[in-house]
Each structure stands twice: as C-alpha cells, then as structure tokens.
GROMACS .gro file of N, CA and C in nm:
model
  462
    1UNK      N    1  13.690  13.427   6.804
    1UNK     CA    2  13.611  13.538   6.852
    1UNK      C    3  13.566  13.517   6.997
    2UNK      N    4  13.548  13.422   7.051
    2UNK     CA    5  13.451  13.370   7.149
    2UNK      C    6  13.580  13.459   7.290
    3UNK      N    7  13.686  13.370   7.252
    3UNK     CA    8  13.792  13.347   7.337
    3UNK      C    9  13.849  13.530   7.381
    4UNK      N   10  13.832  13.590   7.308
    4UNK     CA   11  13.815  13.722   7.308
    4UNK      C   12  13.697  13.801   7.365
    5UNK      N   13  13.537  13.789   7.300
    5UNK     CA   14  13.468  13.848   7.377
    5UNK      C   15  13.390  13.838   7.446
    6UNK      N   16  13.435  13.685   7.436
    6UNK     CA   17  13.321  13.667   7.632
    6UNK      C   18  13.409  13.707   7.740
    7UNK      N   19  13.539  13.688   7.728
    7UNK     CA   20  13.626  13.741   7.821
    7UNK      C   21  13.548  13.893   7.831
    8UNK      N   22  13.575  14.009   7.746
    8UNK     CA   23  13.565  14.108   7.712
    8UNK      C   24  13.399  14.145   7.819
    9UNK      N   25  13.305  14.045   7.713
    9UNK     CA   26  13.121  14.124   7.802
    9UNK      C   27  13.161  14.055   7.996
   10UNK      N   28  13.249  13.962   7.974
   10UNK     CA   29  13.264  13.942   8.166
   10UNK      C   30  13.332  14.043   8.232
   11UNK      N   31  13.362  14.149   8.177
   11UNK     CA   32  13.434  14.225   8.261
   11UNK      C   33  13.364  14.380   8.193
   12UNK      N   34  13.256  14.367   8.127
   12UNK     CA   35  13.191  14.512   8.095
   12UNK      C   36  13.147  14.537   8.246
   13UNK      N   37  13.109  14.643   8.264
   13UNK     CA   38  13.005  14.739   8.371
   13UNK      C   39  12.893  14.722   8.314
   14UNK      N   40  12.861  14.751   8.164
   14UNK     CA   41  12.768  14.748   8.070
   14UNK      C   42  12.750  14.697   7.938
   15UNK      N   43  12.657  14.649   7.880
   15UNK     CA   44  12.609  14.626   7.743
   15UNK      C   45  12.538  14.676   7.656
   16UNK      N   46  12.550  14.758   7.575
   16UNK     CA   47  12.418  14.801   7.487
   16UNK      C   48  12.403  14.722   7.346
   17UNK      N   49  12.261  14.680   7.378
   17UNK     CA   50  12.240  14.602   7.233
   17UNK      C   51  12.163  14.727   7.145
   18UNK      N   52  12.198  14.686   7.013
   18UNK     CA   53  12.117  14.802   6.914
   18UNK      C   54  12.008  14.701   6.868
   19UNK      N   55  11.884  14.746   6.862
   19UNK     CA   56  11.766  14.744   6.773
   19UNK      C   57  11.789  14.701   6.631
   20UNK      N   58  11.755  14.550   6.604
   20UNK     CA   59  11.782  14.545   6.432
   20UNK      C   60  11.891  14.606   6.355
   21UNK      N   61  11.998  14.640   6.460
   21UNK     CA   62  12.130  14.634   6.357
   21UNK      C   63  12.260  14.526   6.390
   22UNK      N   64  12.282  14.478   6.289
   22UNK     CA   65  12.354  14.381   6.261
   22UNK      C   66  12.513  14.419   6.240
   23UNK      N   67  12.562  14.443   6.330
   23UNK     CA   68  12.705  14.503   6.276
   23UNK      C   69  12.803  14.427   6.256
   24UNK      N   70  12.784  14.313   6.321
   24UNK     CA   71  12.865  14.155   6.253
   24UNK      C   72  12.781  14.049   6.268
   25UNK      N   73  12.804  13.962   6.202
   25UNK     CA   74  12.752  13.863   6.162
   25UNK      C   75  12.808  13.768   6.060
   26UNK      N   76  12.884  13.636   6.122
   26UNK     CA   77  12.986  13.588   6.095
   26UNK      C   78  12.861  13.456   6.008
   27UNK      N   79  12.937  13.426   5.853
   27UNK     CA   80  12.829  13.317   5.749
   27UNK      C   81  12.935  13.212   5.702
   28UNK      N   82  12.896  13.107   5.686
   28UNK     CA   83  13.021  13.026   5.630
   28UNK      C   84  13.001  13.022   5.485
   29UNK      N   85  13.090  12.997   5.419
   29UNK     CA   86  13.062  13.012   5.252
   29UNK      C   87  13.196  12.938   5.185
   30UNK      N   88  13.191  12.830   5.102
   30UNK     CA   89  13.268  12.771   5.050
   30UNK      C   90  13.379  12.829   5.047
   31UNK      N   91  13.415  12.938   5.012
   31UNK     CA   92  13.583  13.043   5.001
   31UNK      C   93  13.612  13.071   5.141
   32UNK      N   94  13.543  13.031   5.249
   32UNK     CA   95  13.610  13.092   5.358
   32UNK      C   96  13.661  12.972   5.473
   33UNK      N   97  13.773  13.062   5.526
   33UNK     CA   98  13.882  12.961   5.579
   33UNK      C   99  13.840  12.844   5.655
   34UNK      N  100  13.715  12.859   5.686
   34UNK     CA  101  13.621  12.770   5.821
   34UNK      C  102  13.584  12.640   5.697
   35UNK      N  103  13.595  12.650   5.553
   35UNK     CA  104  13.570  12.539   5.514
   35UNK      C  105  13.681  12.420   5.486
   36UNK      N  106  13.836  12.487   5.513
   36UNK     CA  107  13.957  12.392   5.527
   36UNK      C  108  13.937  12.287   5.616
   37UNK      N  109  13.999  12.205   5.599
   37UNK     CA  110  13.984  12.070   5.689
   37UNK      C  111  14.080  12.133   5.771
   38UNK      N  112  14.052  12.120   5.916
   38UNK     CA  113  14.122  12.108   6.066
   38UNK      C  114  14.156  11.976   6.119
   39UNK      N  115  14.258  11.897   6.084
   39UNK     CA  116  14.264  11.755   6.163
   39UNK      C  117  14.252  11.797   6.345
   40UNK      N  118  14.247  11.871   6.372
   40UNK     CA  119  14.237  11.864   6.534
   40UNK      C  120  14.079  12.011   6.600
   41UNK      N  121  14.018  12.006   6.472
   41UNK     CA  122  13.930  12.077   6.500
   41UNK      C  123  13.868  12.117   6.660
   42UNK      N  124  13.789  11.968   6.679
   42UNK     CA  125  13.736  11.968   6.809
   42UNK      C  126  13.816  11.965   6.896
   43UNK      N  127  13.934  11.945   6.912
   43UNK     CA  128  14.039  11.926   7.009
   43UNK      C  129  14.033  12.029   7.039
   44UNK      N  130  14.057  12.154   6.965
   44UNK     CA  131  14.120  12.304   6.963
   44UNK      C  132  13.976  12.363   7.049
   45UNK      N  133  13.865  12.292   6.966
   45UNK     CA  134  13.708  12.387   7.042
   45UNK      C  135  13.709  12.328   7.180
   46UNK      N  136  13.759  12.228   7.204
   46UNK     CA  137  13.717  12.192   7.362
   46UNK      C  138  13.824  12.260   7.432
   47UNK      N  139  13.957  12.285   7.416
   47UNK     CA  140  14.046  12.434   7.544
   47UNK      C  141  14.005  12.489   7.499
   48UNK      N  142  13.926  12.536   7.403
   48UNK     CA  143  13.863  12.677   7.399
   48UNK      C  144  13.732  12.694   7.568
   49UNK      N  145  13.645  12.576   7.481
   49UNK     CA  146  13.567  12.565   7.608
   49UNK      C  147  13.597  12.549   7.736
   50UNK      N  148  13.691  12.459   7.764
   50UNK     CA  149  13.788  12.463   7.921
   50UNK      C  150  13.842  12.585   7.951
   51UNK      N  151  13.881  12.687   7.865
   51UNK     CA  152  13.946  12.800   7.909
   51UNK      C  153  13.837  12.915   7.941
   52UNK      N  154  13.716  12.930   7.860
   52UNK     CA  155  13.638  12.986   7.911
   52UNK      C  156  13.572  12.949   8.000
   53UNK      N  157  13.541  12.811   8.009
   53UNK     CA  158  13.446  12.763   8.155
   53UNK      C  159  13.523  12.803   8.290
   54UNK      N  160  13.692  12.803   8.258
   54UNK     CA  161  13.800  12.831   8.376
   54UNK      C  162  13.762  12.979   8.425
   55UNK      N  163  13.746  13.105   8.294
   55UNK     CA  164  13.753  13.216   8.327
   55UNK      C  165  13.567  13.247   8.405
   56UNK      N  166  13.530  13.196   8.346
   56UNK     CA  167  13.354  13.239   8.412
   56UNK      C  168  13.383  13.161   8.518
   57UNK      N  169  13.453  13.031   8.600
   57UNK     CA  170  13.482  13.011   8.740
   57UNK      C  171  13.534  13.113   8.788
   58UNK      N  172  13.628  13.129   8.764
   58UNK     CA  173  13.753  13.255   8.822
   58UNK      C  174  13.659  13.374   8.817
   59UNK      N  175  13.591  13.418   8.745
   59UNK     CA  176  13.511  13.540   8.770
   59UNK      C  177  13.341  13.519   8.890
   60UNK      N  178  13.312  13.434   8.867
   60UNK     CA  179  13.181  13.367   8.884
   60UNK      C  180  13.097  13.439   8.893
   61UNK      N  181  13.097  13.434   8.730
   61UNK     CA  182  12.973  13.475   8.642
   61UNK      C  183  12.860  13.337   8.553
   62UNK      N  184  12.841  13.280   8.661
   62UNK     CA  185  12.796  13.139   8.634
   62UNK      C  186  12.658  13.145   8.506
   63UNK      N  187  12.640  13.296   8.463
   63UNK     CA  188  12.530  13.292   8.411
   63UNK      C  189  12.595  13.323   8.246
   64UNK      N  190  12.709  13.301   8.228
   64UNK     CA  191  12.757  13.262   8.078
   64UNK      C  192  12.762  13.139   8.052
   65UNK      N  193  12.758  13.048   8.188
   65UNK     CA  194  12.804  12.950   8.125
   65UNK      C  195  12.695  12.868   8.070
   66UNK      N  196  12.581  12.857   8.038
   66UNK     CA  197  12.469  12.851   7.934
   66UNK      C  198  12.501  12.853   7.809
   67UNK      N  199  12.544  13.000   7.749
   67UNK     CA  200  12.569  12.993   7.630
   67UNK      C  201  12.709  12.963   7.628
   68UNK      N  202  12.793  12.954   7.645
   68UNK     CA  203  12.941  12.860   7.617
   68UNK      C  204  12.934  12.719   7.616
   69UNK      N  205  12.833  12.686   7.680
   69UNK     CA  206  12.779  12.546   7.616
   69UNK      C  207  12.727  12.539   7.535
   70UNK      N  208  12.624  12.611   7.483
   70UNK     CA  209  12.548  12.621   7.342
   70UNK      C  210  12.665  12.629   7.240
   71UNK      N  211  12.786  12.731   7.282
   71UNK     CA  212  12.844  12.706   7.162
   71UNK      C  213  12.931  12.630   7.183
   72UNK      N  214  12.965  12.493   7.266
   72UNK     CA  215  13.039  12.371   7.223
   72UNK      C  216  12.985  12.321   7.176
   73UNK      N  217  12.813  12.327   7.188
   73UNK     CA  218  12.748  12.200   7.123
   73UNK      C  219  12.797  12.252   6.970
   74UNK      N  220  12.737  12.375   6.885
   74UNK     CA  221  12.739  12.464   6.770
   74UNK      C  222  12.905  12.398   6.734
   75UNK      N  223  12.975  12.407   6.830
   75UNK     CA  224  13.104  12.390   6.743
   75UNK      C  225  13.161  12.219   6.722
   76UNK      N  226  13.104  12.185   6.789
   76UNK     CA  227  13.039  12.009   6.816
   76UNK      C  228  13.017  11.994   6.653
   77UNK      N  229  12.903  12.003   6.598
   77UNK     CA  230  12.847  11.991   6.498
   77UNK      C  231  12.945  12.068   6.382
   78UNK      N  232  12.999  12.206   6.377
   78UNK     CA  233  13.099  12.203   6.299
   78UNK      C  234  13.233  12.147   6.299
   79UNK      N  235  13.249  12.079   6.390
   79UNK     CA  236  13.350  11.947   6.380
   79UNK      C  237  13.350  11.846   6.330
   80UNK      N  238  13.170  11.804   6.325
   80UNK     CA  239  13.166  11.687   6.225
   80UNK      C  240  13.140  11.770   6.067
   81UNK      N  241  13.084  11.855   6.089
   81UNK     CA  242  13.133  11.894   5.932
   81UNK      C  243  13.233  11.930   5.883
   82UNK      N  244  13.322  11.928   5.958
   82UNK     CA  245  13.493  11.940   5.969
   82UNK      C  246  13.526  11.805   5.859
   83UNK      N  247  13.504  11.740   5.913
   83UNK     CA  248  13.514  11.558   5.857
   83UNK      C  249  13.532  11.525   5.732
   84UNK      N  250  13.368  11.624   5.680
   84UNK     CA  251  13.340  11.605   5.553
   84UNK      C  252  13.452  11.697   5.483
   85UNK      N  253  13.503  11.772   5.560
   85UNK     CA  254  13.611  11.830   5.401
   85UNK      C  255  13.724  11.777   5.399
   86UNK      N  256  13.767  11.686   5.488
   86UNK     CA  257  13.921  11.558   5.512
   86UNK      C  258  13.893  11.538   5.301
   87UNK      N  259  14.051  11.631   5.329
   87UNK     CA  260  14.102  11.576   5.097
   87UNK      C  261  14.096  11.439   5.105
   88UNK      N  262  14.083  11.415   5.033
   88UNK     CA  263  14.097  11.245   4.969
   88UNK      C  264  14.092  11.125   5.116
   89UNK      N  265  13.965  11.123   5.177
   89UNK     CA  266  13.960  11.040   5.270
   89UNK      C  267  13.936  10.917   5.274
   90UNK      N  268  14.046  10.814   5.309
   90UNK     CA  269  14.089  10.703   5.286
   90UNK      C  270  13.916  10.589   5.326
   91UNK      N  271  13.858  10.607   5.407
   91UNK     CA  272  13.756  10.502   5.485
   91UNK      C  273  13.689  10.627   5.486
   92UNK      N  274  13.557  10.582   5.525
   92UNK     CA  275  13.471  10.628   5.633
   92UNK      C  276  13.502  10.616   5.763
   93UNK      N  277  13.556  10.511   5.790
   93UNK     CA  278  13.587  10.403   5.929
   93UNK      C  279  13.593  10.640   5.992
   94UNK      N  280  13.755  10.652   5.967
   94UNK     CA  281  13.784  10.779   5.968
   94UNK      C  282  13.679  10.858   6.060
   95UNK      N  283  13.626  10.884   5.992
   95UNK     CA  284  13.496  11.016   6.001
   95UNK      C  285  13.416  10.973   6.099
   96UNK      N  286  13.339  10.843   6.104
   96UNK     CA  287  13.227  10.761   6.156
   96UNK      C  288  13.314  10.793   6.332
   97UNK      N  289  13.473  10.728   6.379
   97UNK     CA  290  13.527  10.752   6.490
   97UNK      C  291  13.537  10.890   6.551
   98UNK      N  292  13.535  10.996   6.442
   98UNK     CA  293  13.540  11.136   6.523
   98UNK      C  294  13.416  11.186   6.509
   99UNK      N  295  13.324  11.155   6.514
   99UNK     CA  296  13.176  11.156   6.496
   99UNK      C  297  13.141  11.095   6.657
  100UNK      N  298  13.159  10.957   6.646
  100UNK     CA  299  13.183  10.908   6.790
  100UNK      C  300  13.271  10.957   6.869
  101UNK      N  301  13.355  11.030   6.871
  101UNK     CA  302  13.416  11.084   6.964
  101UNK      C  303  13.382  11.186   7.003
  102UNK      N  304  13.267  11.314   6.925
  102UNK     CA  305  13.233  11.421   6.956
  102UNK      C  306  13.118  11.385   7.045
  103UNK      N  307  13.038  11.285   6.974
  103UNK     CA  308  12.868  11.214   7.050
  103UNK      C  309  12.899  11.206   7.202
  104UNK      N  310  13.019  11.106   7.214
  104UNK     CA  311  13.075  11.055   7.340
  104UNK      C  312  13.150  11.124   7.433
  105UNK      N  313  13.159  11.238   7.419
  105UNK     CA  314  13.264  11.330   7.473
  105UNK      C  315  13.163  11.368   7.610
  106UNK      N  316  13.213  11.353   7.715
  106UNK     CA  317  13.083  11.388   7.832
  106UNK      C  318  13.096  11.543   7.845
  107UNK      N  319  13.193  11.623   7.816
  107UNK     CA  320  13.123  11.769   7.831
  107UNK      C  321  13.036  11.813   7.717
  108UNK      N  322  13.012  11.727   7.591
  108UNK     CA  323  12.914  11.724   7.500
  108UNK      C  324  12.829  11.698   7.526
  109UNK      N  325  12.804  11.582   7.595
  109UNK     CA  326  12.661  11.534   7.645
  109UNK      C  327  12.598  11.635   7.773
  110UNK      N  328  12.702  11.690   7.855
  110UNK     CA  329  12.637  11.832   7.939
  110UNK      C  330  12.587  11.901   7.841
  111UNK      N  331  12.666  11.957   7.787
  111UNK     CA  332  12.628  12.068   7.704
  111UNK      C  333  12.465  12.052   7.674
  112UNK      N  334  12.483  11.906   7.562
  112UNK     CA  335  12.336  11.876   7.468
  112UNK      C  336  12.254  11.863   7.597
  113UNK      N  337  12.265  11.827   7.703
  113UNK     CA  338  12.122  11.827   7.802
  113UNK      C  339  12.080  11.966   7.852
  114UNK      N  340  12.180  12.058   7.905
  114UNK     CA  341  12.163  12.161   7.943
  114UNK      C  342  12.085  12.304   7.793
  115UNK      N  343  12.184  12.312   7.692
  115UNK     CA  344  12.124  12.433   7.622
  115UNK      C  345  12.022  12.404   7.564
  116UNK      N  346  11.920  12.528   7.501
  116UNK     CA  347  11.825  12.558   7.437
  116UNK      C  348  11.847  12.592   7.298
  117UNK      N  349  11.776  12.505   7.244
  117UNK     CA  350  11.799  12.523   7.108
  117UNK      C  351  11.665  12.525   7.016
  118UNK      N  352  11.555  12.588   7.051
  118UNK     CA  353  11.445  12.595   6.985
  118UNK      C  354  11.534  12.708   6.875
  119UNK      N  355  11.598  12.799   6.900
  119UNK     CA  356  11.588  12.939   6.798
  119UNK      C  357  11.642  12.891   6.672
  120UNK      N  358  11.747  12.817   6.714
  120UNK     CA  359  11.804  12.723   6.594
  120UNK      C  360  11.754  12.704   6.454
  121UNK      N  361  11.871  12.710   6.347
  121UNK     CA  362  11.775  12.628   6.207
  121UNK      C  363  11.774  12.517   6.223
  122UNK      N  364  11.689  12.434   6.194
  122UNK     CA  365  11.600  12.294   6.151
  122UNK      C  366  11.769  12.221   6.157
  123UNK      N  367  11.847  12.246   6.075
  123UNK     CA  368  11.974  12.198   6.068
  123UNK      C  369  12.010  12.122   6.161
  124UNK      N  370  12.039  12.266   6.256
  124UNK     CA  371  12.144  12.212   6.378
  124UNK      C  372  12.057  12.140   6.470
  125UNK      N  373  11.925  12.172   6.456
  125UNK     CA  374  11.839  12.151   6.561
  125UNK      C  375  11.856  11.973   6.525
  126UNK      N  376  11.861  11.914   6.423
  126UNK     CA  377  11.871  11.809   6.364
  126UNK      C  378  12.021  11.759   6.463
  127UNK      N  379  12.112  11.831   6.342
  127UNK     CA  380  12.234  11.760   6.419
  127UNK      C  381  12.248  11.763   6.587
  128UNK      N  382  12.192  11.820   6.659
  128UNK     CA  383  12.235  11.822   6.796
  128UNK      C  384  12.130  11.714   6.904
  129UNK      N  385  12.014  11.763   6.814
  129UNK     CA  386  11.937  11.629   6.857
  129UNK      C  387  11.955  11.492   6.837
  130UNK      N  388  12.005  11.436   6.708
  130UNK     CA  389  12.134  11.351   6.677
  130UNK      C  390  12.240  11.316   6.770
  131UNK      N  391  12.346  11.433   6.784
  131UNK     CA  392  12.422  11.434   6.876
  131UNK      C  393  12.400  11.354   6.999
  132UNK      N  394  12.294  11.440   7.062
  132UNK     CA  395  12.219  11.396   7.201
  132UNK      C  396  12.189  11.282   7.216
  133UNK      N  397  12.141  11.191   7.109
  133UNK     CA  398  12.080  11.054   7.099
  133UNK      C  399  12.206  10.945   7.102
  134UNK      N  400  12.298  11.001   7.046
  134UNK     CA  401  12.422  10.938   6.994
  134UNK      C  402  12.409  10.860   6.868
  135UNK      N  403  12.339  10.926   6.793
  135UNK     CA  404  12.309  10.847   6.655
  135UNK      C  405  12.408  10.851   6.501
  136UNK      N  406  12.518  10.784   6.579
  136UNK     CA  407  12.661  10.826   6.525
  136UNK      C  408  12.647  10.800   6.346
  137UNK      N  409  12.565  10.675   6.314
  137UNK     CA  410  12.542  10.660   6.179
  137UNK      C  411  12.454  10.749   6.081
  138UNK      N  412  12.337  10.842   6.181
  138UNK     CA  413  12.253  10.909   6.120
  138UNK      C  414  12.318  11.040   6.090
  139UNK      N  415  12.435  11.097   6.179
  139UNK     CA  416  12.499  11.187   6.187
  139UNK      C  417  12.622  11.198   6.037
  140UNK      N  418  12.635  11.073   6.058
  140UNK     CA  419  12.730  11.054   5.907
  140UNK      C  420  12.632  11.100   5.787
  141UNK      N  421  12.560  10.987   5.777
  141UNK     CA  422  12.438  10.996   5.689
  141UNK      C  423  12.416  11.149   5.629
  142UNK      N  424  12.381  11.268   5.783
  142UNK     CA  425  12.324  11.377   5.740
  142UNK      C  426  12.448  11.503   5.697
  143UNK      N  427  12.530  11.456   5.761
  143UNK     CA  428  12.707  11.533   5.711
  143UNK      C  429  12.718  11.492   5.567
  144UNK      N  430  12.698  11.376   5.499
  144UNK     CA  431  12.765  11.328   5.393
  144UNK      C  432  12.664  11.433   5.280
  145UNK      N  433  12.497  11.436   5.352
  145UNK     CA  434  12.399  11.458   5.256
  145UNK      C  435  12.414  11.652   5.245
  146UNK      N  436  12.450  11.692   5.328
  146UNK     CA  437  12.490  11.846   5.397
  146UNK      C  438  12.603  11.883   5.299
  147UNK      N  439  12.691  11.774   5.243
  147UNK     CA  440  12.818  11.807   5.164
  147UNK      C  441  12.772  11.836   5.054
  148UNK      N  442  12.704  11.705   4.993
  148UNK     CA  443  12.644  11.714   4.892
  148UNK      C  444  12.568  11.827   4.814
  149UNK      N  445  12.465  11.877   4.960
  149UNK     CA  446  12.403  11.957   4.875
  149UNK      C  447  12.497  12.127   4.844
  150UNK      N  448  12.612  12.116   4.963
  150UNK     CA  449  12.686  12.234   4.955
  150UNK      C  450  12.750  12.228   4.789
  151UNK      N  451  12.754  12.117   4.725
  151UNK     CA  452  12.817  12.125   4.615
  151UNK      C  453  12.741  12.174   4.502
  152UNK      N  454  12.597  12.134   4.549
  152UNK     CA  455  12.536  12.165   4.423
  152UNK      C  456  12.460  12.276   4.449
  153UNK      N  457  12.468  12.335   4.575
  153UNK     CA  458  12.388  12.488   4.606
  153UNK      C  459  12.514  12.541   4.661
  154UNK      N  460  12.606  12.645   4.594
  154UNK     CA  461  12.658  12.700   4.640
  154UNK      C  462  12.623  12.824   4.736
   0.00000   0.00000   0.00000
C-alpha cells in the first residue's frame, strides 16, 4: 500500500480527510496473508523504504519523510514478528540474528531516534523502545510471549 500511496498524496494538489470515517483500515488476524512467514521480510521493507525515501528526494517533499520512517520502524517490528511464524524452526540462534539485524540496521536506528511514537499501542511502543535500546534478548523474549498469547486469544 505504502509504495502506491505515498507516491499518490506526493503528487495530490489536495487532501481531504473525513471526520470519524474510517474507510480502510488495514488489522492483522491469524487467516490473513501478513501472518505467513516471509524469509526476506525486512529485506523487501527496507527497498521499500529506499524507494520511497528516493521518490520524496526526487520530489522534495522532505516533510513525508517523518512518517516513512515511522513506518520502517512499524515494519521493523513486524519483521521480528515475522520470525515467530518461521514452520518448524530449527534454533533460536535463527530468530535472535534477524532480531539483531533489524536492532543494528543504521537506517533503523535513524528511524527509532527521529519518529514519534506516543499515539502508539503500549505494544509497539514496547517493541520500538526495545528496538532503540538494542535489547535483542528482551525483543525475543516479548515476540515469543506476543505468539503465545496470539494462540490462545485469537
């Protein structure tokens, strides 16, 4: 979606937001495709992010690029919950390295210094503050406990 309509609001004349109506609003839910394991998840979200950070240069509309970081961090964090749905995963070792690789990634660490994330649920506000710290074991910890409870609260 992103890759589509941020392109799209960078080249409006105009925007109209509606008042308390919700006309999409994208939820994750066990049956839907976002809960398949992606072996190259974050790979795929970061040219996402390089391609939009390219187009808000090329346009210079420097005032998107705020929230296109907010949502690497957002997609940051669904990368490590990416992890947790790897079928039959051999180690932890696994998971714990692409965990560290998202923490360590330096356009991650822009990102986590630059966006705002008070509006956030408690969740992410968790995982990204995590993130930010590089608290690669607590991050496992709270993915493994996040699975868990997805199993028993559908």
């Amino acid at each position: 979606d992103m890759a589509c309509s941020y392109p799209c609001l960078m080249d409006a004349k105009s925007v109209y937001i509606l008042n308390k109506e919700y006309l999409y609003h994208y939820r994750p839910v066990e049956t839907s495709m976002t809960r398949a394991y992606k072996p190259d998840f974050f790979e795929k979200s970061f040219i996402l992010y390089k391609e939009l950070e390219a187009q808000i240069i090329k346009r210079e509309m420097l005032s998107f690029m705020l929230q296109v970081k907010a949502n690497l961090c957002f997609l940051g964090v669904l990368a490590i919950e990416n992890e947790f749905d790897r079928p039959r995963p051999k180690n932890s070792r696994r998971r714990i390295d692409s965990i560290r690789k998202i923490a360590y990634n330096e356009e991650m660490a822009d990102a986590l210094r630059e966006a705002v994330f008070e509006k956030c649920r408690p969740k992410y506000r968790l995982y990204l503050k995590l993130l930010q710290w590089k608290r690669i074991y607590l991050l496992y910890l709270l993915s493994y406990l996040v699975k868990i409870i997805r199993k028993i609260r559908p």
